C-alpha cells in the first residue's frame, strides 16, 4: 500500500452549488487551504467565513492550487468554465466531479491533456451533499493511479469511501450511471408495491417496514449472480426462470384487478418471455443478462 504525505495540500474548488459547497467545506474541515470560485460570488460567503479564499477569477483560483476540483452542471460547462484558464491548468491535477457519461469523461480527459493538465481524474459522487465528508460517503475515481495515490488524503477527506477504479477515465461515470439504473429499479419496484397495497388501504409506511428488509435480502443474492454472470453459467439452483415468470404473471394480474399500472411488471415479464422462448426456462434468473447486453 502506498505511503502518503498527510500534510494538507492546497485545493481549489470550482462551482459552489450544493455539492460544490459541501466539497469545499469537507476540505476545510480536514485542514486543507481551500480556494473557491463561483459565478455567483455570494455562494462563497459562508465558506469564506470558515477560512476559504475567494478568487476573483477562474484563472486566479486555478493558480492557487496544484489540485483543482470542478463540480458544475455538465461536461460542456466544465470546458466552457476552464477554457479561458487553460494556460494556468498546465502542470496541475484536475479532478472533475461533474456528472455525465463515460464518453464525455474520456473526451474531457483528452481535452485536458491537450491543455497541459498534468493529470486528469474523473469522479462520481454516490451520495447527497449532506453525506460529503462522512466515513460512508462513496466517491469513485478513474484515471492515472499515481495521481489518485498522490492526492488520496485530500480525496478521502471528501468521503471515506473514496476508491480508484482503474486507468480508464470513463469508468467512474459508467459506474455512476449503472448505480442510477439500480437505484431507479429499486425505487420503481417500491412504488409499484406501494400502489398495489395502497389499493387495499395499506399506507406506504407500513409497506416500507417489510420492503426495507426485503431489499436487503435481495442484495444478498448479488454476489452469487455476479459470479454466474462472470462464469457464463446460470444454474437454477434456487429457482428456475419459469418459476419467476409464473410469479411475474401474478404481479401483472394483481395489478390489472386492482386497477394499478401494469407497465413495469409487463416490461419485466416481456424480457423474461424472450428468454423462455429461447428455451432458458430451467436456468437461473441471472440468465437474463444476455437480454440486457443487446438491444
XYZ file of N, CA and C in Angstrom, residues 48-294:
741
model
N -16.027 31.472 3.004
C -15.020 32.492 3.322
C -14.961 32.730 4.826
N -16.133 32.717 5.467
C -16.145 32.902 6.925
C -15.462 31.737 7.634
N -15.399 30.597 6.983
C -14.766 29.418 7.587
C -13.297 29.291 7.190
N -12.813 30.240 6.394
C -11.392 30.257 6.086
C -11.012 30.081 4.639
N -11.985 29.867 3.768
C -11.670 29.717 2.348
C -11.295 31.073 1.748
N -10.440 31.005 0.739
C -10.070 32.205 -0.016
C -10.956 32.264 -1.253
N -11.595 33.393 -1.480
C -12.465 33.562 -2.640
C -11.676 34.210 -3.769
N -11.527 33.490 -4.875
C -10.775 34.009 -6.024
C -11.663 34.924 -6.859
N -11.032 35.899 -7.485
C -11.776 36.842 -8.311
C -12.058 36.300 -9.703
N -11.309 35.263 -10.120
C -11.490 34.694 -11.450
C -11.146 33.213 -11.411
N -11.560 32.495 -12.457
C -11.231 31.073 -12.559
C -9.712 30.903 -12.632
N -9.051 31.750 -13.420
C -7.599 31.653 -13.555
C -6.908 31.833 -12.213
N -7.329 32.823 -11.455
C -6.744 33.055 -10.134
C -6.967 31.849 -9.227
N -8.141 31.263 -9.305
C -8.454 30.099 -8.480
C -7.580 28.909 -8.861
N -7.421 28.669 -10.160
C -6.606 27.543 -10.625
C -5.156 27.723 -10.210
N -4.658 28.931 -10.312
C -3.264 29.199 -9.985
C -2.951 28.988 -8.503
N -3.980 28.962 -7.668
C -3.764 28.892 -6.225
C -3.408 27.501 -5.729
N -3.671 26.460 -6.517
C -3.504 25.095 -6.004
C -2.997 24.141 -7.079
N -2.287 23.123 -6.620
C -1.865 22.068 -7.543
C -2.979 21.083 -7.825
N -3.974 21.029 -6.920
C -5.128 20.153 -7.072
C -6.361 21.013 -7.284
N -7.012 20.834 -8.443
C -8.185 21.637 -8.798
C -9.369 20.703 -8.956
N -10.435 20.958 -8.199
C -11.655 20.159 -8.260
C -12.751 21.009 -8.876
N -13.434 20.453 -9.874
C -14.528 21.166 -10.512
C -15.799 20.336 -10.391
N -16.889 20.988 -10.021
C -18.182 20.319 -9.872
C -19.260 21.295 -10.335
N -19.661 21.148 -11.598
C -20.652 22.046 -12.184
C -21.769 21.224 -12.834
N -22.564 21.859 -13.681
C -23.784 21.214 -14.164
C -23.553 20.072 -15.138
N -22.592 20.232 -16.058
C -22.328 19.173 -17.034
C -20.929 19.362 -17.624
N -20.521 18.411 -18.479
C -19.165 18.431 -19.021
C -18.940 19.624 -19.955
N -19.965 20.025 -20.669
C -19.828 21.200 -21.530
C -19.513 22.430 -20.693
N -20.150 22.526 -19.528
C -19.895 23.659 -18.634
C -18.471 23.613 -18.092
N -17.931 22.405 -17.880
C -16.543 22.279 -17.426
C -15.595 22.907 -18.435
N -15.783 22.566 -19.702
C -14.878 23.083 -20.746
C -15.069 24.584 -20.957
N -16.320 25.041 -20.882
C -16.578 26.477 -21.017
C -15.936 27.257 -19.876
N -16.048 26.709 -18.684
C -15.504 27.367 -17.500
C -13.983 27.426 -17.529
N -13.365 26.287 -17.877
C -11.911 26.188 -17.796
C -11.183 26.674 -19.040
N -11.884 26.805 -20.139
C -11.248 27.213 -21.390
C -10.388 28.459 -21.271
N -10.924 29.551 -20.732
C -10.121 30.776 -20.617
C -8.939 30.639 -19.661
N -8.992 29.642 -18.769
C -7.920 29.457 -17.785
C -6.930 28.383 -18.207
N -6.996 27.975 -19.469
C -6.165 26.868 -19.949
C -4.674 27.040 -19.644
N -4.079 28.204 -19.844
C -2.647 28.335 -19.541
C -2.321 28.038 -18.078
N -3.245 28.379 -17.179
C -3.000 28.152 -15.755
C -3.135 26.679 -15.372
N -3.829 25.894 -16.189
C -4.052 24.478 -15.892
C -2.780 23.642 -16.057
N -1.875 24.114 -16.876
C -0.675 23.339 -17.182
C 0.051 22.900 -15.910
N 0.358 21.608 -15.833
C 1.110 21.062 -14.721
C 0.291 20.739 -13.481
N -1.026 20.974 -13.528
C -1.850 20.735 -12.346
C -2.666 19.453 -12.497
N -3.184 18.958 -11.383
C -4.072 17.799 -11.402
C -5.504 18.303 -11.349
N -6.300 17.894 -12.336
C -7.692 18.311 -12.429
C -8.584 17.131 -12.075
N -9.455 17.340 -11.100
C -10.419 16.317 -10.691
C -11.806 16.824 -11.036
N -12.490 16.103 -11.903
C -13.811 16.513 -12.365
C -14.873 15.650 -11.686
N -15.680 16.260 -10.838
C -16.740 15.551 -10.127
C -18.115 15.925 -10.676
N -18.140 16.268 -11.958
C -19.376 16.596 -12.656
C -20.000 15.318 -13.209
N -21.314 15.217 -13.156
C -21.996 14.018 -13.652
C -22.107 14.045 -15.174
N -21.988 12.870 -15.788
C -22.114 12.762 -17.241
C -21.938 11.326 -17.675
N -21.522 11.147 -18.920
C -21.356 9.810 -19.471
C -19.881 9.446 -19.585
N -19.622 8.153 -19.788
C -18.235 7.707 -19.920
C -17.578 8.316 -21.155
N -18.343 8.500 -22.225
C -17.800 9.114 -23.447
C -17.363 10.549 -23.164
N -18.197 11.286 -22.431
C -17.849 12.665 -22.084
C -16.617 12.709 -21.192
N -16.497 11.750 -20.295
C -15.340 11.718 -19.401
C -14.058 11.512 -20.192
N -14.079 10.565 -21.133
C -12.872 10.304 -21.930
C -12.541 11.500 -22.815
N -13.560 12.128 -23.378
C -13.327 13.305 -24.229
C -12.750 14.454 -23.406
N -13.230 14.623 -22.185
C -12.726 15.706 -21.339
C -11.301 15.425 -20.882
N -10.975 14.157 -20.673
C -9.595 13.798 -20.341
C -8.652 14.184 -21.484
N -9.083 13.912 -22.712
C -8.265 14.277 -23.872
C -8.161 15.792 -23.991
N -9.273 16.471 -23.757
C -9.305 17.947 -23.797
C -8.319 18.519 -22.776
N -8.310 17.946 -21.576
C -7.409 18.432 -20.525
C -5.954 18.174 -20.895
N -5.673 17.000 -21.453
C -4.291 16.665 -21.829
C -3.768 17.625 -22.885
N -4.626 18.004 -23.821
C -4.225 18.945 -24.875
C -3.851 20.308 -24.299
N -4.345 20.601 -23.109
C -4.083 21.899 -22.483
C -3.011 21.818 -21.399
N -2.292 20.712 -21.381
C -1.151 20.606 -20.493
C -1.450 20.198 -19.078
N -2.688 19.765 -18.815
C -3.007 19.295 -17.468
C -2.116 18.099 -17.159
N -1.475 18.107 -15.999
C -0.545 17.038 -15.651
C -1.265 15.706 -15.497
N -2.443 15.733 -14.891
C -3.220 14.505 -14.708
C -4.686 14.870 -14.573
N -5.524 14.025 -15.115
C -6.972 14.234 -15.046
C -7.606 13.022 -14.388
N -8.377 13.263 -13.343
C -9.160 12.217 -12.693
C -10.630 12.550 -12.850
N -11.400 11.580 -13.302
C -12.837 11.771 -13.393
C -13.470 11.082 -12.189
N -14.491 11.680 -11.637
C -15.074 11.114 -10.426
C -16.588 11.074 -10.450
N -17.153 10.191 -9.639
C -18.602 10.067 -9.488
C -18.931 10.065 -8.005
N -19.841 10.930 -7.616
C -20.234 11.062 -6.216
C -21.506 10.251 -5.991
N -21.424 9.254 -5.117
C -22.573 8.391 -4.860
C -23.189 8.702 -3.499
N -23.409 9.980 -3.259
C -24.052 10.404 -2.016
C -24.664 11.774 -2.238
N -25.465 12.216 -1.291
C -26.061 13.547 -1.340
C -25.086 14.534 -0.703
N -25.296 15.846 -0.913
C -24.357 16.823 -0.324
C -24.159 16.652 1.178
N -25.231 16.288 1.893
C -25.118 16.146 3.344
C -24.194 14.988 3.738
N -23.945 14.056 2.806
C -23.086 12.921 3.110
C -21.616 13.182 2.874
N -21.293 14.264 2.165
C -19.892 14.556 1.854
C -19.096 14.765 3.146
N -17.915 14.157 3.183
C -17.055 14.287 4.346
C -17.279 13.227 5.405
N -18.280 12.364 5.210
C -18.543 11.310 6.195
C -17.795 10.039 5.809
N -17.671 9.139 6.758
C -16.908 7.911 6.533
C -17.553 7.017 5.484
N -18.883 7.073 5.358
C -19.585 6.166 4.455
C -19.782 6.723 3.050
N -19.450 7.984 2.841
C -19.682 8.595 1.533
C -18.795 7.941 0.478
N -19.410 7.425 -0.575
C -18.664 6.762 -1.649
C -18.445 7.738 -2.802
N -17.187 7.940 -3.156
C -16.826 8.749 -4.318
C -15.851 7.913 -5.140
N -16.186 7.688 -6.389
C -15.394 6.823 -7.255
C -14.539 7.665 -8.190
N -13.291 7.225 -8.409
C -12.368 7.956 -9.269
C -11.779 7.025 -10.314
N -11.558 7.562 -11.510
C -10.865 6.809 -12.552
C -9.892 7.743 -13.264
N -8.789 7.151 -13.720
C -7.707 7.925 -14.317
C -6.391 7.378 -13.784
N -5.297 8.105 -13.939
C -3.986 7.587 -13.533
C -3.904 7.295 -12.037
N -3.532 6.076 -11.692
C -3.470 5.664 -10.293
C -2.472 6.499 -9.504
N -1.367 6.849 -10.138
C -0.334 7.609 -9.444
C -0.890 8.935 -8.929
N -1.728 9.570 -9.720
C -2.294 10.861 -9.304
C -3.312 10.680 -8.189
N -4.097 9.600 -8.274
C -5.030 9.307 -7.179
C -4.255 9.085 -5.883
N -3.189 8.281 -5.968
C -2.391 7.998 -4.779
C -1.784 9.269 -4.199
N -1.313 10.128 -5.076
C -0.652 11.358 -4.615
C -1.606 12.214 -3.783
N -2.853 12.297 -4.216
C -3.805 13.183 -3.544
C -4.860 12.423 -2.744
N -4.595 11.154 -2.470
C -5.614 10.342 -1.791
C -6.073 10.922 -0.454
N -5.186 11.447 0.397
C -5.686 12.004 1.661
C -6.718 13.123 1.441
N -6.474 13.987 0.472
C -7.434 15.065 0.197
C -8.725 14.505 -0.368
N -8.605 13.517 -1.257
C -9.804 12.937 -1.860
C -10.615 12.171 -0.829
N -9.933 11.523 0.120
C -10.660 10.804 1.166
C -11.291 11.757 2.182
N -10.825 12.999 2.221
C -11.480 13.994 3.074
C -12.902 14.269 2.576
N -13.122 14.006 1.290
C -14.452 14.218 0.710
C -15.400 13.086 1.061
N -14.853 11.916 1.330
C -15.669 10.761 1.676
C -14.794 9.569 1.962
N -15.040 8.902 3.076
C -14.202 7.779 3.462
C -14.270 6.624 2.494
N -15.331 6.591 1.675
C -15.476 5.516 0.704
C -14.854 5.823 -0.637
N -13.930 6.779 -0.698
C -13.274 7.110 -1.965
C -12.468 5.915 -2.459
N -12.591 5.625 -3.742
C -11.870 4.489 -4.288
C -11.475 4.697 -5.725
N -10.388 4.034 -6.136
C -9.883 4.149 -7.503
C -10.317 2.924 -8.298
N -10.918 3.147 -9.480
C -11.493 2.067 -10.277
C -10.563 1.543 -11.361
N -9.677 2.391 -11.854
C -8.799 1.983 -12.937
C -8.362 3.169 -13.767
N -7.481 2.908 -14.744
C -6.897 3.978 -15.548
C -7.858 4.553 -16.579
N -8.857 3.786 -16.989
C -9.838 4.251 -17.976
C -10.640 5.402 -17.376
N -10.502 6.592 -17.967
C -11.171 7.770 -17.419
C -12.690 7.634 -17.404
N -13.248 6.763 -18.225
C -14.699 6.651 -18.309
C -15.329 5.772 -17.255
N -14.523 5.054 -16.460
C -15.099 4.066 -15.550
C -15.959 4.685 -14.449
N -15.535 5.791 -13.876
C -16.309 6.389 -12.786
C -17.696 6.794 -13.281
N -17.767 7.431 -14.444
C -19.063 7.829 -14.990
C -19.911 6.612 -15.324
N -19.271 5.553 -15.811
C -20.005 4.341 -16.165
C -20.587 3.674 -14.917
N -19.792 3.597 -13.862
C -20.311 3.088 -12.592
C -21.472 3.956 -12.106
N -21.337 5.256 -12.279
C -22.355 6.189 -11.807
C -23.704 5.903 -12.463
N -23.720 5.788 -13.794
C -25.000 5.558 -14.468
C -25.524 4.155 -14.179
N -24.611 3.190 -13.979
C -25.047 1.845 -13.599
C -25.742 1.877 -12.237
N -25.190 2.648 -11.317
C -25.809 2.755 -9.993
C -27.130 3.510 -10.047
N -27.235 4.483 -10.955
C -28.507 5.176 -11.123
C -29.588 4.205 -11.590
N -29.232 3.336 -12.536
C -30.191 2.347 -13.003
C -30.642 1.433 -11.878
N -29.698 1.029 -11.030
C -30.039 0.182 -9.886
C -30.957 0.934 -8.923
N -30.629 2.186 -8.664
C -31.438 2.985 -7.741
C -32.877 3.100 -8.235
N -33.036 3.464 -9.517
C -34.395 3.647 -10.035
C -35.163 2.339 -10.089
N -34.467 1.233 -10.344
C -35.150 -0.060 -10.368
C -35.694 -0.403 -8.985
N -34.892 -0.168 -7.941
C -35.351 -0.428 -6.581
C -36.515 0.492 -6.230
N -36.368 1.787 -6.530
C -37.416 2.743 -6.186
C -38.700 2.473 -6.964
N -38.568 2.121 -8.241
C -39.770 1.835 -9.037
C -40.495 0.598 -8.511
N -39.714 -0.408 -8.091
C -40.333 -1.586 -7.500
C -41.082 -1.240 -6.222
N -40.497 -0.345 -5.415
C -41.180 0.083 -4.189
C -42.470 0.837 -4.517
N -42.410 1.712 -5.519
C -43.607 2.473 -5.891
C -44.708 1.562 -6.420
N -44.325 0.543 -7.212
C -45.302 -0.418 -7.712
C -45.982 -1.142 -6.541
N -45.159 -1.592 -5.597
C -45.714 -2.279 -4.438
C -46.583 -1.371 -3.590
N -46.155 -0.118 -3.407
C -46.944 0.825 -2.619
C -48.286 1.106 -3.293
N -48.289 1.145 -4.630
C -49.540 1.355 -5.361
C -50.484 0.165 -5.173
N -49.937 -1.044 -5.223
C -50.757 -2.243 -5.030
C -51.367 -2.272 -3.623
N -50.531 -2.078 -2.612
C -51.022 -2.134 -1.249
C -51.926 -0.953 -0.917
N -51.637 0.179 -1.570
C -52.491 1.341 -1.363
C -53.915 1.087 -1.814
N -54.076 0.234 -2.823
C -55.422 -0.103 -3.298
C -56.214 -0.862 -2.246
N -55.515 -1.457 -1.292
C -56.173 -2.176 -0.198
C -56.179 -1.350 1.080
N -55.817 -0.062 0.977
C -55.843 0.829 2.127
C -54.624 0.753 3.013
N -53.557 0.088 2.535
C -52.324 -0.010 3.331
C -51.429 1.175 2.992
N -50.958 1.895 4.001
C -50.126 3.058 3.688
C -48.684 2.635 3.383
N -47.970 3.527 2.719
C -46.615 3.216 2.260
C -45.670 2.969 3.426
N -45.908 3.635 4.567
C -45.044 3.443 5.725
C -45.112 2.006 6.233
N -46.285 1.416 6.182
C -46.412 0.021 6.608
C -45.687 -0.903 5.637
N -45.792 -0.624 4.347
C -45.094 -1.433 3.346
C -43.585 -1.331 3.520
N -43.101 -0.132 3.829
C -41.652 0.079 3.968
C -41.053 -0.819 5.034
N -41.804 -1.098 6.079
C -41.279 -1.947 7.159
C -40.997 -3.356 6.674
N -41.719 -3.803 5.649
C -41.476 -5.117 5.061
C -40.497 -5.002 3.888
N -40.647 -3.929 3.104
C -39.842 -3.764 1.888
C -38.367 -3.540 2.204
N -38.073 -2.749 3.248
C -36.678 -2.446 3.571
C -35.846 -3.699 3.805
N -36.259 -4.559 4.734
C -35.513 -5.812 4.919
C -35.520 -6.689 3.671
N -36.612 -6.622 2.886
C -36.666 -7.420 1.659
C -35.608 -7.000 0.654
N -35.380 -5.693 0.549
C -34.329 -5.203 -0.351
C -32.971 -5.723 0.113
N -32.771 -5.773 1.431
C -31.524 -6.312 1.953
C -31.337 -7.782 1.608
N -32.434 -8.539 1.630
C -32.372 -9.952 1.256
C -31.955 -10.106 -0.202
N -32.566 -9.303 -1.069
C -32.233 -9.364 -2.495
C -30.780 -8.971 -2.723
N -30.306 -7.956 -1.997
C -28.908 -7.536 -2.130
C -27.968 -8.688 -1.809
N -28.378 -9.565 -0.907
C -27.557 -10.703 -0.561
C -27.391 -11.708 -1.691
N -28.254 -11.641 -2.693
C -28.144 -12.546 -3.844
C -27.132 -12.070 -4.882
N -26.727 -10.807 -4.803
C -25.949 -10.213 -5.886
C -24.601 -10.895 -6.093
N -23.938 -11.285 -5.025
C -22.614 -11.905 -5.174
C -22.715 -13.198 -5.981
N -23.722 -13.998 -5.696
C -23.907 -15.240 -6.440
C -24.261 -14.995 -7.893
N -25.120 -14.013 -8.128
C -25.498 -13.686 -9.507
C -24.306 -13.129 -10.277
N -23.494 -12.302 -9.614
C -22.313 -11.745 -10.274
C -21.367 -12.862 -10.693
N -21.199 -13.855 -9.816
C -20.330 -14.988 -10.143
C -20.866 -15.752 -11.357
N -22.182 -15.967 -11.410
C -22.779 -16.654 -12.549
C -22.565 -15.875 -13.847
N -22.750 -14.560 -13.783
C -22.571 -13.725 -14.972
C -21.137 -13.801 -15.465
N -20.182 -13.699 -14.545
C -18.766 -13.739 -14.937
C -18.370 -15.110 -15.473
N -18.966 -16.162 -14.948
C -18.626 -17.515 -15.396
C -19.446 -17.957 -16.609
N -20.557 -17.237 -16.873
C -21.390 -17.590 -18.010
C -22.203 -18.854 -17.810
N -22.437 -19.231 -16.567
C -23.233 -20.419 -16.243
C -24.341 -20.003 -15.283
N -25.593 -20.461 -15.557
C -26.746 -19.961 -14.816
C -27.612 -21.105 -14.280
N -27.103 -21.864 -13.329
C -27.888 -22.974 -12.784
C -29.108 -22.458 -12.025
N -30.227 -23.096 -12.209
C -31.442 -22.695 -11.497
C -31.515 -23.338 -10.135
N -30.484 -23.146 -9.313
C -30.402 -23.819 -8.026
C -31.471 -23.348 -7.048
N -31.747 -22.042 -7.046
C -32.752 -21.527 -6.116
C -34.142 -21.542 -6.748
N -34.205 -21.132 -8.011
C -35.465 -21.144 -8.753
C -35.152 -20.954 -10.221
N -35.842 -21.713 -11.064
C -35.657 -21.541 -12.490
C -36.410 -20.323 -12.983
N -36.057 -19.848 -14.165
C -36.724 -18.681 -14.733
C -38.218 -18.940 -14.903
N -38.598 -20.178 -15.190
C -40.023 -20.482 -15.354
C -40.805 -20.210 -14.069
N -40.172 -20.440 -12.915
C -40.820 -20.133 -11.643
C -40.980 -18.625 -11.464
N -39.949 -17.895 -11.851
C -40.030 -16.430 -11.777
C -41.143 -15.898 -12.682
N -41.265 -16.449 -13.877
C -42.278 -15.966 -14.822
C -43.679 -16.223 -14.276
N -43.877 -17.345 -13.623
C -45.181 -17.611 -13.017
C -45.524 -16.533 -11.991
N -44.513 -16.120 -11.204
C -44.739 -15.072 -10.212
C -44.947 -13.715 -10.889
N -44.258 -13.480 -12.010
C -44.467 -12.242 -12.766
C -45.901 -12.144 -13.254
N -46.460 -13.269 -13.655
C -47.859 -13.280 -14.093
C -48.788 -12.879 -12.952
N -48.488 -13.351 -11.742
C -49.302 -12.966 -10.589
C -49.272 -11.455 -10.391
N -48.083 -10.864 -10.537
C -47.945 -9.419 -10.342
C -48.726 -8.649 -11.396
N -48.658 -9.102 -12.647
C -49.409 -8.439 -13.717
C -50.905 -8.549 -13.466
N -51.359 -9.753 -13.141
C -52.796 -9.971 -12.957
C -53.318 -9.220 -11.737
N -52.568 -9.219 -10.641
C -52.987 -8.478 -9.455
C -53.103 -6.990 -9.754
N -52.157 -6.471 -10.520
C -52.187 -5.053 -10.882
C -53.414 -4.744 -11.732
N -53.721 -5.640 -12.666
C -54.901 -5.449 -13.520
C -56.180 -5.414 -12.687
N -56.310 -6.362 -11.783
C -57.524 -6.475 -10.970
C -57.715 -5.239 -10.091
N -56.616 -4.720 -9.554
C -56.698 -3.580 -8.636
C -56.703 -2.234 -9.352
N -56.589 -2.253 -10.693
C -56.578 -1.002 -11.436
C -55.289 -0.223 -11.307
N -54.194 -0.940 -11.017
C -52.874 -0.319 -10.893
C -52.124 -0.509 -12.213
N -51.244 0.415 -12.543
C -50.486 0.328 -13.791
C -49.753 -1.007 -13.919
N -49.813 -1.567 -15.113
C -49.108 -2.828 -15.382
C -47.858 -2.613 -16.232
N -47.496 -1.353 -16.490
C -46.370 -1.092 -17.400
C -45.073 -1.719 -16.927
N -44.734 -1.519 -15.648
C -43.469 -2.036 -15.142
C -43.451 -3.567 -15.096
N -44.446 -4.216 -14.492
C -44.388 -5.683 -14.465
C -44.462 -6.311 -15.848
N -45.172 -5.695 -16.774
C -45.221 -6.238 -18.136
C -43.867 -6.120 -18.821
N -43.155 -5.027 -18.572
C -41.830 -4.850 -19.160
C -40.873 -5.927 -18.650
N -40.930 -6.181 -17.344
C -40.072 -7.219 -16.763
C -40.428 -8.580 -17.354
N -41.722 -8.854 -17.452
C -42.158 -10.153 -17.968
C -41.806 -10.328 -19.438
N -41.841 -9.239 -20.189
C -41.517 -9.317 -21.613
C -40.079 -9.790 -21.836
N -39.147 -9.261 -21.037
C -37.753 -9.690 -21.162
C -37.620 -11.170 -20.807
N -38.269 -11.574 -19.727
C -38.210 -12.975 -19.316
C -38.855 -13.882 -20.364
N -39.916 -13.398 -21.014
C -40.598 -14.208 -22.024
C -39.682 -14.497 -23.209
N -38.821 -13.543 -23.545
C -37.867 -13.775 -24.633
C -36.922 -14.913 -24.280
N -36.479 -14.926 -23.025
C -35.588 -15.999 -22.585
C -36.320 -17.341 -22.566
N -37.567 -17.330 -22.139
C -38.361 -18.562 -22.131
C -38.521 -19.101 -23.546
N -38.764 -18.210 -24.500
C -38.928 -18.621 -25.888
C -37.650 -19.220 -26.444
N -36.517 -18.838 -25.866
C -35.224 -19.387 -26.289
C -34.868 -20.663 -25.528
N -35.808 -21.176 -24.744
C -35.580 -22.431 -24.042
C -34.777 -22.319 -22.766
N -34.786 -21.156 -22.123
C -33.967 -20.958 -20.923
C -34.793 -21.019 -19.641
N -35.969 -21.589 -19.675
C -36.840 -21.618 -18.503
C -36.251 -22.314 -17.303
N -35.359 -23.287 -17.507
C -34.766 -24.003 -16.392
C -33.538 -23.328 -15.812
N -33.066 -22.272 -16.444
C -31.879 -21.572 -15.958
C -32.256 -20.555 -14.875
N -31.251 -20.081 -14.140
C -31.488 -19.111 -13.082
C -31.780 -17.720 -13.631
N -32.238 -16.844 -12.746
C -32.679 -15.508 -13.156
C -31.579 -14.715 -13.843
N -30.335 -14.926 -13.425
C -29.229 -14.149 -13.988
C -29.013 -14.418 -15.472
N -29.641 -15.454 -16.016
C -29.527 -15.711 -17.454
C -30.053 -14.545 -18.279
N -30.869 -13.695 -17.669
C -31.421 -12.539 -18.385
C -30.353 -11.524 -18.761
N -29.136 -11.659 -18.216
C -28.061 -10.736 -18.598
C -27.861 -10.741 -20.104
N -28.113 -11.874 -20.754
C -27.984 -11.960 -22.198
C -28.870 -10.947 -22.903
N -30.041 -10.673 -22.321
C -31.020 -9.810 -22.982
C -30.841 -8.347 -22.575
N -30.083 -8.125 -21.532
C -29.716 -6.752 -21.178
C -28.498 -6.297 -21.975
N -27.699 -7.243 -22.452
C -26.477 -6.894 -23.178
C -26.748 -6.464 -24.615
N -27.880 -6.815 -25.154
C -28.182 -6.493 -26.552
C -29.518 -5.774 -26.649
